[in-house]
PDB file of C-alpha atoms and ligand atoms in Angstrom:
ATOM      1  CA  MET H  25     -25.400  19.594 -83.988  1.00  0.00           C
ATOM      2  CA  GLN H  26     -26.646  23.008 -82.908  1.00  0.00           C
ATOM      3  CA  THR H  27     -29.813  23.387 -80.820  1.00  0.00           C
ATOM      4  CA  VAL H  28     -32.042  26.451 -80.641  1.00  0.00           C
ATOM      5  CA  PRO H  29     -33.096  26.491 -76.971  1.00  0.00           C
ATOM      6  CA  ARG H  30     -36.715  26.623 -75.849  1.00  0.00           C
ATOM      7  CA  ASP H  31     -36.446  30.162 -74.456  1.00  0.00           C
ATOM      8  CA  GLN H  32     -35.607  31.616 -77.886  1.00  0.00           C
ATOM      9  CA  ILE H  33     -39.233  32.222 -78.824  1.00  0.00           C
ATOM     10  CA  GLN H  34     -41.001  34.892 -80.845  1.00  0.00           C
ATOM     11  CA  PHE H  35     -44.663  35.618 -81.478  1.00  0.00           C
ATOM     12  CA  ARG H  36     -44.318  36.836 -85.042  1.00  0.00           C
ATOM     13  CA  PHE H  37     -42.325  36.364 -88.221  1.00  0.00           C
ATOM     14  CA  ASP H  38     -40.590  39.697 -88.600  1.00  0.00           C
ATOM     15  CA  PRO H  39     -37.606  40.832 -90.695  1.00  0.00           C
ATOM     16  CA  ALA H  40     -36.694  43.182 -87.824  1.00  0.00           C
ATOM     17  CA  LEU H  41     -36.011  40.244 -85.476  1.00  0.00           C
ATOM     18  CA  ALA H  42     -32.333  39.315 -85.278  1.00  0.00           C
ATOM     19  CA  PRO H  43     -31.493  35.648 -85.931  1.00  0.00           C
ATOM     20  CA  VAL H  44     -30.666  33.674 -82.783  1.00  0.00           C
ATOM     21  CA  MET H  45     -28.385  31.271 -84.631  1.00  0.00           C
ATOM     22  CA  GLU H  46     -26.612  30.912 -87.959  1.00  0.00           C
ATOM     23  CA  ILE H  47     -26.175  27.644 -89.860  1.00  0.00           C
ATOM     24  CA  SER H  48     -24.913  26.566 -93.278  1.00  0.00           C
ATOM     25  CA  SER H  49     -26.877  24.935 -96.066  1.00  0.00           C
ATOM     26  CA  GLY H  50     -26.933  21.178 -95.462  1.00  0.00           C
ATOM     27  CA  ASP H  51     -26.680  21.485 -91.671  1.00  0.00           C
ATOM     28  CA  THR H  52     -28.888  19.593 -89.263  1.00  0.00           C
ATOM     29  CA  VAL H  53     -30.313  21.663 -86.437  1.00  0.00           C
ATOM     30  CA  ARG H  54     -32.638  21.063 -83.486  1.00  0.00           C
ATOM     31  CA  PHE H  55     -35.463  23.416 -82.479  1.00  0.00           C
ATOM     32  CA  GLU H  56     -36.773  23.109 -78.912  1.00  0.00           C
ATOM     33  CA  CYS H  57     -40.403  24.200 -79.180  1.00  0.00           C
ATOM     34  CA  GLN H  58     -42.934  25.224 -76.542  1.00  0.00           C
ATOM     35  CA  ASP H  59     -46.553  24.181 -77.042  1.00  0.00           C
ATOM     36  CA  CYS H  60     -49.030  26.671 -78.550  1.00  0.00           C
ATOM     37  CA  TYR H  61     -50.037  27.972 -75.095  1.00  0.00           C
ATOM     38  CA  ALA H  62     -46.389  28.702 -74.219  1.00  0.00           C
ATOM     39  CA  GLU H  63     -46.664  25.944 -71.589  1.00  0.00           C
ATOM     40  CA  GLN H  64     -49.161  27.954 -69.503  1.00  0.00           C
ATOM     41  CA  LEU H  65     -51.692  25.096 -69.377  1.00  0.00           C
ATOM     42  CA  THR H  66     -50.160  23.205 -66.475  1.00  0.00           C
ATOM     43  CA  GLU H  67     -53.116  21.331 -64.958  1.00  0.00           C
ATOM     44  CA  ASP H  68     -55.990  19.298 -66.325  1.00  0.00           C
ATOM     45  CA  GLY H  69     -59.208  21.326 -65.995  1.00  0.00           C
ATOM     46  CA  MET H  70     -57.379  24.608 -65.505  1.00  0.00           C
ATOM     47  CA  GLU H  71     -59.293  27.849 -66.059  1.00  0.00           C
ATOM     48  CA  PHE H  72     -58.704  29.309 -69.508  1.00  0.00           C
ATOM     49  CA  GLY H  73     -58.563  32.849 -68.087  1.00  0.00           C
ATOM     50  CA  ARG H  74     -55.342  32.010 -66.252  1.00  0.00           C
ATOM     51  CA  MET H  75     -53.498  31.956 -69.566  1.00  0.00           C
ATOM     52  CA  ASP H  76     -52.161  35.026 -71.340  1.00  0.00           C
ATOM     53  CA  MET H  77     -53.281  34.437 -74.923  1.00  0.00           C
ATOM     54  CA  ARG H  78     -50.901  37.118 -76.165  1.00  0.00           C
ATOM     55  CA  ARG H  79     -48.385  34.316 -75.695  1.00  0.00           C
ATOM     56  CA  ASN H  80     -50.282  32.048 -78.097  1.00  0.00           C
ATOM     57  CA  ASN H  81     -48.346  30.185 -80.807  1.00  0.00           C
ATOM     58  CA  PRO H  82     -44.703  30.876 -79.913  1.00  0.00           C
ATOM     59  CA  ILE H  83     -42.159  29.977 -82.571  1.00  0.00           C
ATOM     60  CA  THR H  84     -38.548  29.036 -81.892  1.00  0.00           C
ATOM     61  CA  GLY H  85     -35.964  30.919 -83.953  1.00  0.00           C
ATOM     62  CA  PRO H  86     -35.279  32.600 -86.254  1.00  0.00           C
ATOM     63  CA  VAL H  87     -32.337  30.668 -87.654  1.00  0.00           C
ATOM     64  CA  ARG H  88     -30.315  32.291 -90.403  1.00  0.00           C
ATOM     65  CA  VAL H  89     -28.980  30.108 -93.220  1.00  0.00           C
ATOM     66  CA  ARG H  90     -25.772  31.676 -94.560  1.00  0.00           C
ATOM     67  CA  GLU H  91     -26.272  30.870 -98.233  1.00  0.00           C
ATOM     68  CA  ALA H  92     -29.955  31.797 -98.459  1.00  0.00           C
ATOM     69  CA  ALA H  93     -30.846  34.851-100.552  1.00  0.00           C
ATOM     70  CA  PRO H  94     -34.234  36.216-101.631  1.00  0.00           C
ATOM     71  CA  GLY H  95     -35.587  34.165-104.529  1.00  0.00           C
ATOM     72  CA  ASP H  96     -34.025  30.895-103.300  1.00  0.00           C
ATOM     73  CA  ILE H  97     -36.006  28.004-101.883  1.00  0.00           C
ATOM     74  CA  LEU H  98     -35.365  26.466 -98.480  1.00  0.00           C
ATOM     75  CA  LYS H  99     -35.710  22.685 -98.333  1.00  0.00           C
ATOM     76  CA  VAL H 100     -36.491  21.570 -94.782  1.00  0.00           C
ATOM     77  CA  GLU H 101     -36.392  17.835 -94.075  1.00  0.00           C
ATOM     78  CA  VAL H 102     -38.055  16.785 -90.832  1.00  0.00           C
ATOM     79  CA  LEU H 103     -35.740  14.129 -89.405  1.00  0.00           C
ATOM     80  CA  GLY H 104     -37.294  13.793 -85.975  1.00  0.00           C
ATOM     81  CA  ILE H 105     -39.905  15.112 -83.542  1.00  0.00           C
ATOM     82  CA  GLU H 106     -39.487  14.215 -79.872  1.00  0.00           C
ATOM     83  CA  LEU H 107     -42.571  14.906 -77.774  1.00  0.00           C
ATOM     84  CA  LYS H 108     -42.790  15.782 -74.089  1.00  0.00           C
ATOM     85  CA  ASP H 109     -44.758  13.470 -71.807  1.00  0.00           C
ATOM     86  CA  HIS H 110     -48.083  15.271 -72.115  1.00  0.00           C
ATOM     87  CA  GLY H 111     -50.284  17.181 -74.526  1.00  0.00           C
ATOM     88  CA  VAL H 112     -52.900  19.869 -73.922  1.00  0.00           C
ATOM     89  CA  MET H 113     -56.091  21.066 -75.611  1.00  0.00           C
ATOM     90  CA  CYS H 114     -58.561  23.926 -75.094  1.00  0.00           C
ATOM     91  CA  VAL H 115     -62.026  23.756 -76.589  1.00  0.00           C
ATOM     92  CA  ARG H 116     -64.453  26.612 -76.040  1.00  0.00           C
ATOM     93  CA  THR H 117     -67.622  28.318 -77.248  1.00  0.00           C
ATOM     94  CA  GLY H 118     -67.190  30.239 -80.471  1.00  0.00           C
ATOM     95  CA  LYS H 119     -63.921  28.577 -81.488  1.00  0.00           C
ATOM     96  CA  GLY H 120     -63.692  25.700 -83.912  1.00  0.00           C
ATOM     97  CA  ILE H 121     -66.695  24.447 -85.884  1.00  0.00           C
ATOM     98  CA  TYR H 122     -68.662  22.673 -83.148  1.00  0.00           C
ATOM     99  CA  GLU H 123     -71.296  23.880 -80.729  1.00  0.00           C
ATOM    100  CA  VAL H 124     -69.510  23.464 -77.433  1.00  0.00           C
ATOM    101  CA  GLU H 125     -70.719  24.942 -74.172  1.00  0.00           C
ATOM    102  CA  GLY H 126     -68.191  26.609 -71.930  1.00  0.00           C
ATOM    103  CA  CYS H 127     -64.454  26.416 -71.960  1.00  0.00           C
ATOM    104  CA  HIS H 128     -62.552  23.197 -71.428  1.00  0.00           C
ATOM    105  CA  CYS H 129     -58.791  23.036 -70.875  1.00  0.00           C
ATOM    106  CA  ARG H 130     -57.407  19.521 -70.735  1.00  0.00           C
ATOM    107  CA  LYS H 131     -54.082  17.839 -70.194  1.00  0.00           C
ATOM    108  CA  PHE H 132     -53.430  14.302 -71.440  1.00  0.00           C
ATOM    109  CA  GLN H 133     -50.520  12.010 -70.665  1.00  0.00           C
ATOM    110  CA  ILE H 134     -48.342  10.683 -73.489  1.00  0.00           C
ATOM    111  CA  ARG H 135     -46.385   7.475 -72.895  1.00  0.00           C
ATOM    112  CA  ASN H 136     -44.712   5.081 -75.318  1.00  0.00           C
ATOM    113  CA  ASP H 137     -45.951   7.075 -78.329  1.00  0.00           C
ATOM    114  CA  THR H 138     -49.511   6.780 -77.076  1.00  0.00           C
ATOM    115  CA  ILE H 139     -51.941   9.441 -75.831  1.00  0.00           C
ATOM    116  CA  ARG H 140     -54.134   8.355 -72.927  1.00  0.00           C
ATOM    117  CA  PHE H 141     -57.485   9.957 -73.856  1.00  0.00           C
ATOM    118  CA  ASP H 142     -60.684   9.713 -71.786  1.00  0.00           C
ATOM    119  CA  ASN H 143     -62.717   6.527 -71.288  1.00  0.00           C
ATOM    120  CA  GLY H 144     -59.601   4.363 -71.440  1.00  0.00           C
ATOM    121  CA  LEU H 145     -59.055   5.234 -75.088  1.00  0.00           C
ATOM    122  CA  ASP H 146     -55.428   5.118 -76.252  1.00  0.00           C
ATOM    123  CA  ILE H 147     -54.507   7.084 -79.378  1.00  0.00           C
ATOM    124  CA  PRO H 148     -51.168   6.430 -81.124  1.00  0.00           C
ATOM    125  CA  THR H 149     -49.205   9.645 -81.676  1.00  0.00           C
ATOM    126  CA  ARG H 150     -48.509  10.998 -85.143  1.00  0.00           C
ATOM    127  CA  PRO H 151     -46.221  13.974 -84.394  1.00  0.00           C
ATOM    128  CA  MET H 152     -46.263  16.952 -86.747  1.00  0.00           C
ATOM    129  CA  ILE H 153     -45.278  20.614 -86.925  1.00  0.00           C
ATOM    130  CA  GLY H 154     -48.156  23.139 -86.898  1.00  0.00           C
ATOM    131  CA  VAL H 155     -46.198  26.337 -87.548  1.00  0.00           C
ATOM    132  CA  ILE H 156     -43.100  26.411 -89.753  1.00  0.00           C
ATOM    133  CA  GLY H 157     -41.993  29.257 -91.940  1.00  0.00           C
ATOM    134  CA  THR H 158     -39.352  31.469 -93.384  1.00  0.00           C
ATOM    135  CA  CYS H 159     -39.569  35.166 -92.639  1.00  0.00           C
ATOM    136  CA  PRO H 160     -41.801  37.063 -95.090  1.00  0.00           C
ATOM    137  CA  ALA H 161     -40.771  40.511 -96.373  1.00  0.00           C
ATOM    138  CA  GLU H 162     -43.451  42.097 -94.166  1.00  0.00           C
ATOM    139  CA  PRO H 163     -44.119  41.108 -90.517  1.00  0.00           C
ATOM    140  CA  GLU H 164     -46.772  38.449 -89.963  1.00  0.00           C
ATOM    141  CA  THR H 165     -48.307  36.943 -86.846  1.00  0.00           C
ATOM    142  CA  THR H 166     -47.816  33.278 -86.020  1.00  0.00           C
ATOM    143  CA  GLN H 167     -51.594  32.713 -86.318  1.00  0.00           C
ATOM    144  CA  VAL H 168     -51.801  32.970 -90.068  1.00  0.00           C
ATOM    145  CA  PRO H 169     -50.765  30.519 -92.788  1.00  0.00           C
ATOM    146  CA  GLY H 170     -49.472  31.992 -96.023  1.00  0.00           C
ATOM    147  CA  GLU H 171     -46.939  31.809 -98.804  1.00  0.00           C
ATOM    148  CA  HIS H 172     -44.114  31.888 -96.238  1.00  0.00           C
ATOM    149  CA  GLY H 173     -45.549  28.832 -94.450  1.00  0.00           C
ATOM    150  CA  GLY H 174     -46.610  29.912 -90.967  1.00  0.00           C
ATOM    151  CA  ASN H 175     -49.605  28.347 -89.213  1.00  0.00           C
ATOM    152  CA  LEU H 176     -50.067  25.634 -91.840  1.00  0.00           C
ATOM    153  CA  ASP H 177     -51.401  22.870 -89.567  1.00  0.00           C
ATOM    154  CA  ILE H 178     -50.791  20.219 -92.207  1.00  0.00           C
ATOM    155  CA  ARG H 179     -51.023  16.819 -90.536  1.00  0.00           C
ATOM    156  CA  GLU H 180     -48.677  15.297 -93.109  1.00  0.00           C
ATOM    157  CA  LEU H 181     -45.843  17.604 -91.947  1.00  0.00           C
ATOM    158  CA  GLY H 182     -44.422  14.920 -89.673  1.00  0.00           C
ATOM    159  CA  ILE H 183     -41.285  12.830 -89.309  1.00  0.00           C
ATOM    160  CA  GLY H 184     -39.835  11.943 -92.714  1.00  0.00           C
ATOM    161  CA  SER H 185     -41.635  14.729 -94.539  1.00  0.00           C
ATOM    162  CA  THR H 186     -40.031  17.611 -96.426  1.00  0.00           C
ATOM    163  CA  VAL H 187     -41.349  21.142 -96.816  1.00  0.00           C
ATOM    164  CA  TYR H 188     -40.126  23.638 -99.398  1.00  0.00           C
ATOM    165  CA  LEU H 189     -40.428  27.289 -98.372  1.00  0.00           C
ATOM    166  CA  PRO H 190     -39.637  30.520-100.217  1.00  0.00           C
ATOM    167  CA  VAL H 191     -36.767  32.780 -99.142  1.00  0.00           C
ATOM    168  CA  ALA H 192     -37.901  36.416 -98.864  1.00  0.00           C
ATOM    169  CA  VAL H 193     -35.154  37.880 -96.657  1.00  0.00           C
ATOM    170  CA  PRO H 194     -31.374  37.307 -96.626  1.00  0.00           C
ATOM    171  CA  GLY H 195     -30.674  34.196 -94.515  1.00  0.00           C
ATOM    172  CA  ALA H 196     -34.284  32.959 -94.848  1.00  0.00           C
ATOM    173  CA  ASN H 197     -34.788  33.222 -91.029  1.00  0.00           C
ATOM    174  CA  LEU H 198     -36.490  29.887 -90.373  1.00  0.00           C
ATOM    175  CA  SER H 199     -38.689  29.436 -87.295  1.00  0.00           C
ATOM    176  CA  MET H 200     -41.103  26.769 -86.086  1.00  0.00           C
ATOM    177  CA  GLY H 201     -43.371  25.732 -83.236  1.00  0.00           C
ATOM    178  CA  ASP H 202     -46.934  24.575 -82.490  1.00  0.00           C
ATOM    179  CA  ILE H 203     -46.099  20.878 -82.428  1.00  0.00           C
ATOM    180  CA  HIS H 204     -49.027  18.477 -82.366  1.00  0.00           C
ATOM    181  CA  ALA H 205     -48.762  14.933 -80.994  1.00  0.00           C
ATOM    182  CA  ILE H 206     -51.549  14.271 -83.494  1.00  0.00           C
ATOM    183  CA  GLN H 207     -54.039  16.401 -85.431  1.00  0.00           C
ATOM    184  CA  GLY H 208     -57.018  15.401 -87.512  1.00  0.00           C
ATOM    185  CA  GLY H 209     -57.728  16.869 -90.946  1.00  0.00           C
ATOM    186  CA  GLY H 210     -59.352  20.297 -90.557  1.00  0.00           C
ATOM    187  CA  GLU H 211     -58.175  20.704 -86.944  1.00  0.00           C
ATOM    188  CA  THR H 212     -61.903  21.197 -86.449  1.00  0.00           C
ATOM    189  CA  ALA H 213     -62.092  22.002 -82.716  1.00  0.00           C
ATOM    190  CA  ILE H 214     -59.313  24.662 -83.121  1.00  0.00           C
ATOM    191  CA  CYS H 215     -56.433  22.665 -81.666  1.00  0.00           C
ATOM    192  CA  GLY H 216     -54.540  19.456 -82.139  1.00  0.00           C
ATOM    193  CA  MET H 217     -52.931  17.572 -79.250  1.00  0.00           C
ATOM    194  CA  GLU H 218     -50.748  20.585 -78.460  1.00  0.00           C
ATOM    195  CA  CYS H 219     -47.341  19.487 -77.283  1.00  0.00           C
ATOM    196  CA  SER H 220     -43.895  20.798 -76.442  1.00  0.00           C
ATOM    197  CA  GLY H 221     -40.975  18.979 -77.976  1.00  0.00           C
ATOM    198  CA  THR H 222     -37.848  19.067 -80.081  1.00  0.00           C
ATOM    199  CA  VAL H 223     -37.787  19.046 -83.871  1.00  0.00           C
ATOM    200  CA  THR H 224     -34.679  17.961 -85.781  1.00  0.00           C
ATOM    201  CA  VAL H 225     -34.418  19.245 -89.353  1.00  0.00           C
ATOM    202  CA  ARG H 226     -31.869  19.283 -92.155  1.00  0.00           C
ATOM    203  CA  VAL H 227     -31.942  22.601 -93.999  1.00  0.00           C
ATOM    204  CA  THR H 228     -30.725  23.004 -97.583  1.00  0.00           C
ATOM    205  CA  VAL H 229     -30.740  26.087 -99.802  1.00  0.00           C
ATOM    206  CA  LEU H 230     -31.860  25.472-103.384  1.00  0.00           C
ATOM    207  CA  LYS H 231     -30.686  28.044-105.911  1.00  0.00           C
ATOM    208  CA  ASP H 232     -32.529  28.722-109.154  1.00  0.00           C
ATOM    209  CA  ARG H 233     -35.511  26.500-108.414  1.00  0.00           C
ATOM    210  CA  HIS H 234     -38.381  28.721-109.452  1.00  0.00           C
ATOM    211  CA  ASP H 235     -40.417  25.668-110.406  1.00  0.00           C
ATOM    212  CA  ILE H 236     -41.423  24.571-106.886  1.00  0.00           C
ATOM    213  CA  PRO H 237     -44.815  26.003-105.870  1.00  0.00           C
ATOM    214  CA  THR H 238     -44.142  26.831-102.204  1.00  0.00           C
ATOM    215  CA  PRO H 239     -45.170  25.963 -99.568  1.00  0.00           C
ATOM    216  CA  PHE H 240     -44.761  22.477-101.087  1.00  0.00           C
ATOM    217  CA  VAL H 241     -44.799  19.296 -99.000  1.00  0.00           C
ATOM    218  CA  VAL H 242     -43.513  15.809 -99.753  1.00  0.00           C
ATOM    219  CA  SER H 243     -44.706  13.198 -97.275  1.00  0.00           C
ATOM    220  CA  GLY H 244     -45.080   9.442 -97.560  1.00  0.00           C
ATOM    221  CA  LYS H 245     -46.117   8.489-101.080  1.00  0.00           C
ATOM    222  CA  SER H 246     -47.485  11.917-102.018  1.00  0.00           C
ATOM    223  CA  CYS H 247     -46.597  15.506-102.717  1.00  0.00           C
ATOM    224  CA  TYR H 248     -48.850  18.432-101.865  1.00  0.00           C
ATOM    225  CA  THR H 249     -49.385  21.959-103.141  1.00  0.00           C
ATOM    226  CA  THR H 250     -50.903  24.227-100.523  1.00  0.00           C
ATOM    227  CA  ALA H 251     -52.808  27.485-100.328  1.00  0.00           C
ATOM    228  CA  ALA H 252     -54.322  29.670 -97.637  1.00  0.00           C
ATOM    229  CA  HIS H 253     -57.275  32.081 -97.848  1.00  0.00           C
ATOM    230  CA  GLU H 254     -60.128  33.398 -95.717  1.00  0.00           C
ATOM    231  CA  SER H 255     -62.554  31.617 -98.043  1.00  0.00           C
ATOM    232  CA  LEU H 256     -62.386  27.838 -98.526  1.00  0.00           C
ATOM    233  CA  ASP H 257     -63.887  28.296-101.990  1.00  0.00           C
ATOM    234  CA  THR H 258     -60.944  30.448-103.056  1.00  0.00           C
ATOM    235  CA  CYS H 259     -58.432  28.405-101.105  1.00  0.00           C
ATOM    236  CA  HIS H 260     -59.162  24.999-102.646  1.00  0.00           C
ATOM    237  CA  VAL H 261     -59.041  26.380-106.177  1.00  0.00           C
ATOM    238  CA  ALA H 262     -55.684  28.054-105.463  1.00  0.00           C
ATOM    239  CA  ALA H 263     -54.186  24.843-104.038  1.00  0.00           C
ATOM    240  CA  ALA H 264     -55.415  22.762-106.980  1.00  0.00           C
ATOM    241  CA  ARG H 265     -54.237  25.257-109.595  1.00  0.00           C
ATOM    242  CA  LYS H 266     -50.757  25.280-108.095  1.00  0.00           C
ATOM    243  CA  MET H 267     -50.540  21.508-108.715  1.00  0.00           C
ATOM    244  CA  HIS H 268     -52.035  21.958-112.189  1.00  0.00           C
ATOM    245  CA  ARG H 269     -49.318  24.442-113.078  1.00  0.00           C
ATOM    246  CA  PHE H 270     -46.667  22.217-111.481  1.00  0.00           C
ATOM    247  CA  LEU H 271     -47.706  19.220-113.627  1.00  0.00           C
ATOM    248  CA  MET H 272     -47.694  21.317-116.785  1.00  0.00           C
ATOM    249  CA  ASP H 273     -44.221  22.676-116.002  1.00  0.00           C
ATOM    250  CA  GLN H 274     -42.625  19.550-114.547  1.00  0.00           C
ATOM    251  CA  ALA H 275     -44.266  16.746-116.515  1.00  0.00           C
ATOM    252  CA  HIS H 276     -44.771  18.733-119.721  1.00  0.00           C
ATOM    253  CA  LEU H 277     -48.474  17.992-119.873  1.00  0.00           C
ATOM    254  CA  SER H 278     -50.928  20.236-121.707  1.00  0.00           C
ATOM    255  CA  ASP H 279     -53.441  22.197-119.638  1.00  0.00           C
ATOM    256  CA  ALA H 280     -56.176  19.720-120.567  1.00  0.00           C
ATOM    257  CA  GLN H 281     -54.006  16.668-119.842  1.00  0.00           C
ATOM    258  CA  ALA H 282     -52.950  18.017-116.447  1.00  0.00           C
ATOM    259  CA  ALA H 283     -56.575  18.835-115.590  1.00  0.00           C
ATOM    260  CA  MET H 284     -57.721  15.331-116.566  1.00  0.00           C
ATOM    261  CA  LEU H 285     -54.933  13.662-114.625  1.00  0.00           C
ATOM    262  CA  LEU H 286     -55.682  15.708-111.492  1.00  0.00           C
ATOM    263  CA  SER H 287     -59.343  14.838-111.799  1.00  0.00           C
ATOM    264  CA  LEU H 288     -58.309  11.151-111.835  1.00  0.00           C
ATOM    265  CA  CYS H 289     -55.356  10.905-109.443  1.00  0.00           C
ATOM    266  CA  GLY H 290     -55.376  14.148-107.459  1.00  0.00           C
ATOM    267  CA  ASN H 291     -56.908  14.386-104.018  1.00  0.00           C
ATOM    268  CA  LEU H 292     -58.140  17.841-103.008  1.00  0.00           C
ATOM    269  CA  ARG H 293     -58.174  18.177 -99.228  1.00  0.00           C
ATOM    270  CA  ILE H 294     -58.745  20.574 -96.363  1.00  0.00           C
ATOM    271  CA  THR H 295     -55.809  21.111 -93.998  1.00  0.00           C
ATOM    272  CA  GLN H 296     -57.485  23.330 -91.410  1.00  0.00           C
ATOM    273  CA  VAL H 297     -60.639  25.449 -91.129  1.00  0.00           C
ATOM    274  CA  VAL H 298     -59.903  27.253 -87.852  1.00  0.00           C
ATOM    275  CA  ASN H 299     -57.078  29.728 -88.544  1.00  0.00           C
ATOM    276  CA  PRO H 300     -57.631  33.350 -89.722  1.00  0.00           C
ATOM    277  CA  LYS H 301     -56.923  31.983 -93.203  1.00  0.00           C
ATOM    278  CA  LYS H 302     -58.108  28.457 -93.969  1.00  0.00           C
ATOM    279  CA  GLY H 303     -55.855  25.913 -95.633  1.00  0.00           C
ATOM    280  CA  CYS H 304     -56.298  23.471 -98.513  1.00  0.00           C
ATOM    281  CA  MET H 305     -53.948  21.215-100.376  1.00  0.00           C
ATOM    282  CA  MET H 306     -53.899  19.158-103.548  1.00  0.00           C
ATOM    283  CA  GLU H 307     -52.322  15.759-103.023  1.00  0.00           C
ATOM    284  CA  PHE H 308     -50.700  13.976-105.933  1.00  0.00           C
ATOM    285  CA  PRO H 309     -49.018  10.525-105.931  1.00  0.00           C
ATOM    286  CA  LEU H 310     -45.214  10.634-106.229  1.00  0.00           C
ATOM    287  CA  GLU H 311     -45.297   7.378-108.152  1.00  0.00           C
ATOM    288  CA  VAL H 312     -47.355   8.953-110.963  1.00  0.00           C
ATOM    289  CA  LEU H 313     -45.034  11.975-110.970  1.00  0.00           C
ATOM    290  CA  GLU H 314     -42.046   9.647-111.390  1.00  0.00           C
ATOM    291  CA  ARG H 315     -43.714   7.741-114.204  1.00  0.00           C
ATOM    292  CA  LEU H 316     -44.272  11.053-115.960  1.00  0.00           C
ATOM    293  CA  GLY H 317     -40.538  11.685-115.735  1.00  0.00           C
ATOM    294  CA  ALA H 318     -40.923  14.829-113.652  1.00  0.00           C
ATOM    295  CA  GLU H 319     -37.936  16.328-111.856  1.00  0.00           C
ATOM    296  CA  GLN H 320     -38.104  16.496-108.076  1.00  0.00           C
TER     297      GLN H 320
HETATM  298 CA1   CA G 427     -51.731  25.817 -85.477  1.00  0.00          CA
HETATM  299 CA1   CA G 428     -51.835  24.085 -82.518  1.00  0.00          CA
END
């Protein structure tokens, strides 16, 4: 199995960046990822000003997939996420949705899949990938979520999940980073438990699948359509309408039937409210999709 080493980082998705590795469709590959502060937060209580925030949100890659051509879809199965032995967080005035005084940089130990929080509180880890994307046709920072994936911060994007991403450039140029040992819905204080670690994925190119509304996530017993926008009002409608269209196309429901079913079994949710574009998703049970005879 090939491994993309932890020093192969970028700070943007950019078609001008040369791939650091080439794989074939169906290959399994490991990405060694640095945490979102590029591992600059080395001590609990450290001063925020000691970090260079131009190095925020590094992504490991890009990895070229030989068979991938524009118009294809890249299926990325998350087989494993190994975390380092600590996680870090920075909470500060003006970031996130809370009124917090000052700037607080913290480092927490992780042992036996458990985060040792303050006051003796142990929190079981739930590892996930914050940033994962194919390269868009135009350069994009690693701060923004979008149609290419990017800074999605979807807590369901953990071990055993699958994400479907569009291919905009030859080779797809897949990159990822911003691992969280755990993240709550909304990522409301601006960060999850930011963690370095290694992600193992199997990458498959799907030809002629124009029916998957990317970025599309399958995790646990549900599938999710996703959308990103500066306004939550616009974002949640976009995420829900993607699932509406998907049900009409895949399960051959009428517009009214699909709307009714989503109003009964769908679960409209916020992914994060702290990135330059906010994220929403519409969750739908896989079991209902199967009973409708939809293709997957
Ligand atoms: Ca993030
Ligand atoms: Ca993060």
